[in-house]
CSV table of C-alpha atoms in Angstrom, one decimal:
chain,number,residue,atom,x,y,z
A,336,GLY,CA,6.4,14.5,-4.7
A,337,ASN,CA,3.3,13.1,-4.3
A,338,SER,CA,1.5,13.5,-1.0
A,339,VAL,CA,-1.9,12.7,0.3
A,340,THR,CA,-3.7,14.1,4.0
A,341,GLN,CA,-6.7,12.0,5.1
A,342,MET,CA,-8.6,12.7,8.3
A,343,GLU,CA,-7.0,10.9,10.7
A,344,GLY,CA,-9.3,8.4,13.0
A,345,PRO,CA,-9.8,6.4,14.9
A,346,VAL,CA,-13.9,6.8,13.5
A,347,THR,CA,-16.4,5.3,15.5
A,348,LEU,CA,-19.9,5.0,14.1
A,349,SER,CA,-23.3,3.3,14.6
A,350,GLU,CA,-24.6,0.6,12.3
A,351,GLU,CA,-26.3,1.5,9.5
A,352,ALA,CA,-24.6,5.3,9.9
A,353,PHE,CA,-23.5,7.7,7.0
A,354,LEU,CA,-19.5,7.4,6.5
A,355,THR,CA,-17.3,9.7,5.4
A,356,ILE,CA,-13.7,10.0,5.5
A,357,ASN,CA,-11.5,12.4,4.1
A,358,CYS,CA,-8.3,12.7,1.6
A,359,THR,CA,-6.8,15.4,-0.1
A,360,TYR,CA,-3.8,14.8,-2.1
A,361,THR,CA,-0.9,16.7,-4.1
A,362,ALA,CA,0.4,16.1,-7.0
A,363,THR,CA,1.4,16.9,-10.6
A,364,GLY,CA,-1.0,16.0,-13.2
A,365,TYR,CA,-3.9,14.3,-12.6
A,366,PRO,CA,-3.0,10.5,-11.0
A,367,SER,CA,-5.1,8.1,-11.2
A,368,LEU,CA,-6.1,7.7,-7.8
A,369,PHE,CA,-6.8,4.9,-4.5
A,370,TRP,CA,-8.3,3.6,-1.6
A,371,TYR,CA,-6.9,0.9,-0.1
A,372,VAL,CA,-8.5,-1.4,2.6
A,373,GLN,CA,-7.1,-3.2,5.5
A,374,TYR,CA,-8.9,-5.4,7.7
A,375,PRO,CA,-7.2,-6.6,10.8
A,376,GLY,CA,-4.5,-9.3,10.9
A,377,GLU,CA,-4.1,-8.5,6.9
A,378,GLY,CA,-2.5,-6.8,4.1
A,379,LEU,CA,-3.7,-4.9,1.6
A,380,GLN,CA,-6.6,-4.8,-0.2
A,381,LEU,CA,-7.6,-2.2,-3.2
A,382,LEU,CA,-11.2,-1.1,-2.6
A,383,LEU,CA,-11.9,1.4,-5.5
A,384,LYS,CA,-10.3,3.6,-7.5
A,385,ALA,CA,-10.7,6.1,-10.2
A,386,THR,CA,-8.3,7.2,-12.9
A,387,LYS,CA,-9.5,11.4,-14.3
A,388,ALA,CA,-11.3,14.0,-12.8
A,389,ASP,CA,-14.7,13.5,-11.9
A,390,ASP,CA,-14.5,10.0,-12.3
A,391,LYS,CA,-16.4,8.3,-9.2
A,392,GLY,CA,-15.1,4.6,-8.3
A,393,SER,CA,-17.3,2.5,-6.2
A,394,ASN,CA,-16.9,-1.1,-4.6
A,395,LYS,CA,-18.9,-3.0,-2.0
A,396,GLY,CA,-21.3,-0.1,-1.6
A,397,PHE,CA,-18.2,2.8,-0.9
A,398,GLU,CA,-17.7,5.3,-3.4
A,399,ALA,CA,-15.7,8.3,-4.2
A,400,THR,CA,-15.5,10.8,-6.8
A,401,TYR,CA,-12.4,11.7,-8.1
A,402,ARG,CA,-12.5,15.6,-7.4
A,403,LYS,CA,-9.5,18.0,-9.2
A,404,GLU,CA,-11.1,21.2,-8.3
A,405,THR,CA,-10.6,20.4,-4.7
A,406,THR,CA,-7.6,18.1,-4.9
A,407,SER,CA,-10.0,15.4,-2.8
A,408,PHE,CA,-11.4,12.3,-2.9
A,409,HIS,CA,-13.3,11.3,0.2
A,410,LEU,CA,-14.2,7.6,0.4
A,411,GLU,CA,-18.2,7.5,2.0
A,412,LYS,CA,-20.6,4.6,2.2
A,413,GLY,CA,-24.7,5.3,2.8
A,414,SER,CA,-25.1,2.5,5.4
A,415,VAL,CA,-22.3,1.3,7.3
A,416,GLN,CA,-21.9,-2.5,8.8
A,417,VAL,CA,-19.7,-4.2,11.4
A,418,SER,CA,-18.0,-6.4,8.6
A,419,ASP,CA,-17.0,-2.5,7.8
A,420,SER,CA,-14.9,-2.0,10.0
A,421,ALA,CA,-10.9,-2.4,9.2
A,422,VAL,CA,-8.3,0.5,8.7
A,423,TYR,CA,-8.7,2.4,5.3
A,424,PHE,CA,-6.2,4.3,3.6
A,425,CYS,CA,-5.8,6.9,0.5
A,426,ALA,CA,-3.4,6.5,-2.0
A,427,LEU,CA,-1.5,7.7,-5.3
A,428,PRO,CA,1.2,7.3,-7.8
A,429,ASN,CA,5.0,8.3,-6.7
A,430,LEU,CA,6.1,10.3,-9.4
A,431,TYR,CA,9.7,8.5,-11.5
A,432,SER,CA,11.7,11.4,-11.5
A,433,GLY,CA,11.6,10.1,-15.2
A,434,GLY,CA,7.9,10.6,-16.1
A,435,GLY,CA,6.6,7.6,-15.0
A,436,ALA,CA,4.7,5.8,-11.9
A,437,ASP,CA,6.5,3.5,-9.2
A,438,GLY,CA,5.2,2.5,-5.9
A,439,LEU,CA,2.1,4.2,-4.3
A,440,THR,CA,2.4,6.9,-1.2
A,441,PHE,CA,-0.4,6.1,1.3
A,442,GLY,CA,-2.2,8.4,4.0
A,443,LYS,CA,-1.6,7.1,7.3
A,444,GLY,CA,-4.7,5.5,7.4
A,445,THR,CA,-8.2,6.1,9.0
A,446,HIS,CA,-8.9,3.6,11.1
A,447,LEU,CA,-13.5,2.7,11.3
A,448,ILE,CA,-14.8,0.8,13.9
A,449,ILE,CA,-18.5,0.9,13.5
A,450,GLN,CA,-20.7,-0.7,16.8
A,451,PRO,CA,-23.8,-2.9,16.8
B,1356,ASP,CA,-5.1,-18.6,-8.8
B,1357,ALA,CA,-3.1,-18.3,-6.6
B,1358,GLY,CA,-2.6,-14.1,-5.2
B,1359,VAL,CA,0.7,-12.7,-4.3
B,1360,THR,CA,2.5,-14.7,-1.0
B,1361,GLN,CA,5.0,-13.8,1.4
B,1362,SER,CA,7.4,-15.9,3.9
B,1363,PRO,CA,8.1,-16.4,6.5
B,1364,THR,CA,5.0,-14.6,8.3
B,1365,HIS,CA,6.0,-13.7,11.4
B,1366,LEU,CA,10.0,-13.2,12.1
B,1367,ILE,CA,12.3,-12.4,15.1
B,1368,LYS,CA,15.7,-11.4,14.6
B,1369,THR,CA,17.5,-9.0,17.0
B,1370,ARG,CA,19.3,-6.0,16.3
B,1371,GLY,CA,22.6,-5.7,13.7
B,1372,GLN,CA,20.9,-8.9,12.3
B,1373,GLN,CA,20.6,-9.7,8.8
B,1374,VAL,CA,17.2,-10.5,7.0
B,1375,THR,CA,15.6,-11.9,4.0
B,1376,LEU,CA,11.9,-11.1,3.1
B,1377,ARG,CA,10.9,-13.7,-0.1
B,1378,CYS,CA,8.0,-13.1,-2.1
B,1379,SER,CA,6.2,-14.4,-5.3
B,1380,PRO,CA,3.8,-12.8,-7.3
B,1381,LYS,CA,0.3,-12.9,-8.6
B,1382,SER,CA,0.1,-15.0,-11.3
B,1383,GLY,CA,0.8,-13.4,-15.0
B,1384,HIS,CA,2.4,-10.5,-12.9
B,1385,ASP,CA,6.0,-9.2,-13.4
B,1386,THR,CA,6.8,-6.5,-11.5
B,1387,VAL,CA,7.6,-6.3,-7.5
B,1388,SER,CA,7.8,-3.7,-4.5
B,1389,TRP,CA,8.0,-3.6,-1.0
B,1390,TYR,CA,6.9,-2.1,1.4
B,1391,GLN,CA,7.5,-1.2,5.5
B,1392,GLN,CA,4.5,-0.4,7.5
B,1393,ALA,CA,5.2,0.9,10.6
B,1394,LEU,CA,2.6,0.3,13.5
B,1395,GLY,CA,-0.1,2.8,13.1
B,1396,GLN,CA,1.5,4.3,10.6
B,1397,GLY,CA,0.6,3.8,5.9
B,1398,PRO,CA,2.7,1.4,4.3
B,1399,GLN,CA,5.7,3.3,3.1
B,1400,PHE,CA,7.4,3.0,-0.2
B,1401,ILE,CA,10.8,1.0,-0.1
B,1402,PHE,CA,11.4,0.0,-4.1
B,1403,GLN,CA,10.5,-2.4,-6.9
B,1404,TYR,CA,11.8,-4.5,-9.5
B,1405,TYR,CA,11.1,-5.2,-13.1
B,1406,GLU,CA,13.2,-7.3,-15.6
B,1407,GLU,CA,15.2,-8.2,-12.7
B,1408,GLU,CA,16.2,-4.4,-11.8
B,1409,GLU,CA,15.4,-2.1,-9.7
B,1410,ARG,CA,13.5,0.7,-11.4
B,1411,GLN,CA,12.6,2.8,-8.3
B,1412,ARG,CA,13.9,3.6,-5.0
B,1413,GLY,CA,11.9,5.2,-2.2
B,1414,ASN,CA,13.4,7.1,0.8
B,1415,PHE,CA,15.8,4.2,2.5
B,1416,PRO,CA,19.3,3.3,3.0
B,1417,ASP,CA,21.4,0.9,1.6
B,1418,ARG,CA,20.7,-1.4,4.6
B,1419,PHE,CA,17.5,-1.9,2.5
B,1420,SER,CA,18.3,-4.4,-0.5
B,1421,GLY,CA,16.5,-6.2,-3.1
B,1422,HIS,CA,16.8,-9.1,-6.1
B,1423,GLN,CA,14.0,-10.2,-8.6
B,1424,PHE,CA,14.5,-13.7,-10.1
B,1425,PRO,CA,13.5,-14.6,-13.2
B,1426,ASN,CA,10.6,-16.2,-12.6
B,1427,TYR,CA,9.6,-12.5,-10.8
B,1428,SER,CA,9.5,-13.5,-7.5
B,1429,SER,CA,11.8,-11.4,-5.2
B,1430,GLU,CA,13.7,-10.9,-1.7
B,1431,LEU,CA,14.1,-8.0,0.6
B,1432,ASN,CA,17.1,-8.1,2.2
B,1433,VAL,CA,18.2,-5.8,5.3
B,1434,ASN,CA,21.3,-5.9,7.3
B,1435,ALA,CA,22.7,-4.5,10.2
B,1436,LEU,CA,18.8,-4.6,11.6
B,1437,LEU,CA,17.8,-1.4,13.8
B,1438,LEU,CA,14.8,-1.2,16.7
B,1439,GLY,CA,13.1,0.6,14.1
B,1440,ASP,CA,13.2,-1.8,11.1
B,1441,SER,CA,10.4,-3.7,13.6
B,1442,ALA,CA,7.2,-3.3,10.7
B,1443,LEU,CA,4.6,-5.2,8.8
B,1444,TYR,CA,6.7,-5.5,5.0
B,1445,LEU,CA,4.3,-5.7,2.3
B,1446,CYS,CA,5.3,-7.0,-1.2
B,1447,ALA,CA,3.6,-6.1,-3.6
B,1448,SER,CA,2.6,-7.1,-7.5
B,1449,ASN,CA,1.5,-6.1,-10.7
B,1450,SER,CA,2.0,-6.4,-14.5
B,1451,GLY,CA,4.8,-3.9,-16.8
B,1452,TRP,CA,4.5,-0.2,-16.3
B,1453,GLY,CA,2.7,2.0,-13.7
B,1454,VAL,CA,0.9,0.5,-10.7
B,1455,GLU,CA,-2.6,0.6,-12.4
B,1456,THR,CA,-3.8,-2.3,-10.5
B,1457,GLN,CA,-1.2,-3.4,-7.7
B,1458,TYR,CA,-2.2,-6.3,-5.4
B,1459,PHE,CA,-1.2,-7.3,-1.9
B,1460,GLY,CA,0.7,-9.8,0.1
B,1461,PRO,CA,0.1,-10.2,3.5
B,1462,GLY,CA,3.2,-9.2,4.8
B,1463,THR,CA,6.1,-10.4,7.2
B,1464,ARG,CA,6.0,-8.8,10.4
B,1465,LEU,CA,9.6,-8.4,11.3
B,1466,LEU,CA,10.3,-7.4,14.6
B,1467,VAL,CA,13.3,-6.5,15.9
B,1468,LEU,CA,14.5,-6.8,19.4
């Protein structure tokens, strides 16, 4: 089945630093790829997504490019803020045995801590 | 426009008991998925409901069961609770087939003592 591996945290950065959170995946075919964010005490929010190879998803200054050659979907931001402190999850669809996609498979999450 | 809502927000049970968690999908959505998120882990897919039927199931025992009602709301039932069932239970909704845009609720935090 599909799987995701993302770098483990916590990742601690100073405000305005450059951020990269690595994510690699194993999948059959070329599924859509997602980054979700979970702020303290809250549920998951979709941060960005890419639906095909070489697509770049972007939102709130975050970007990630779907690289099928390296099976990666690394999350980047040029200048992080204290408010970006959260847990970030890379995800892709499960593969239903009938060929459709139901539910998501998530990585273990990367806890990002931004210090002022 | 209300998003995905879940109830209760917190729950404490003892081993062996049964629990029911509830979810109302975002307006316009007809598909509901349930996930279990253990502390410090990513969410794990339990099952998905569409048209009142379980469409797909993750690697969870039969103690975990669910239901979807005609208004698309859903329940997750867990029988014979174990300590290891302590987790945040997330409900997500989307429209139709696939998970291209799945919206998550705030979750129900279950503690089993």
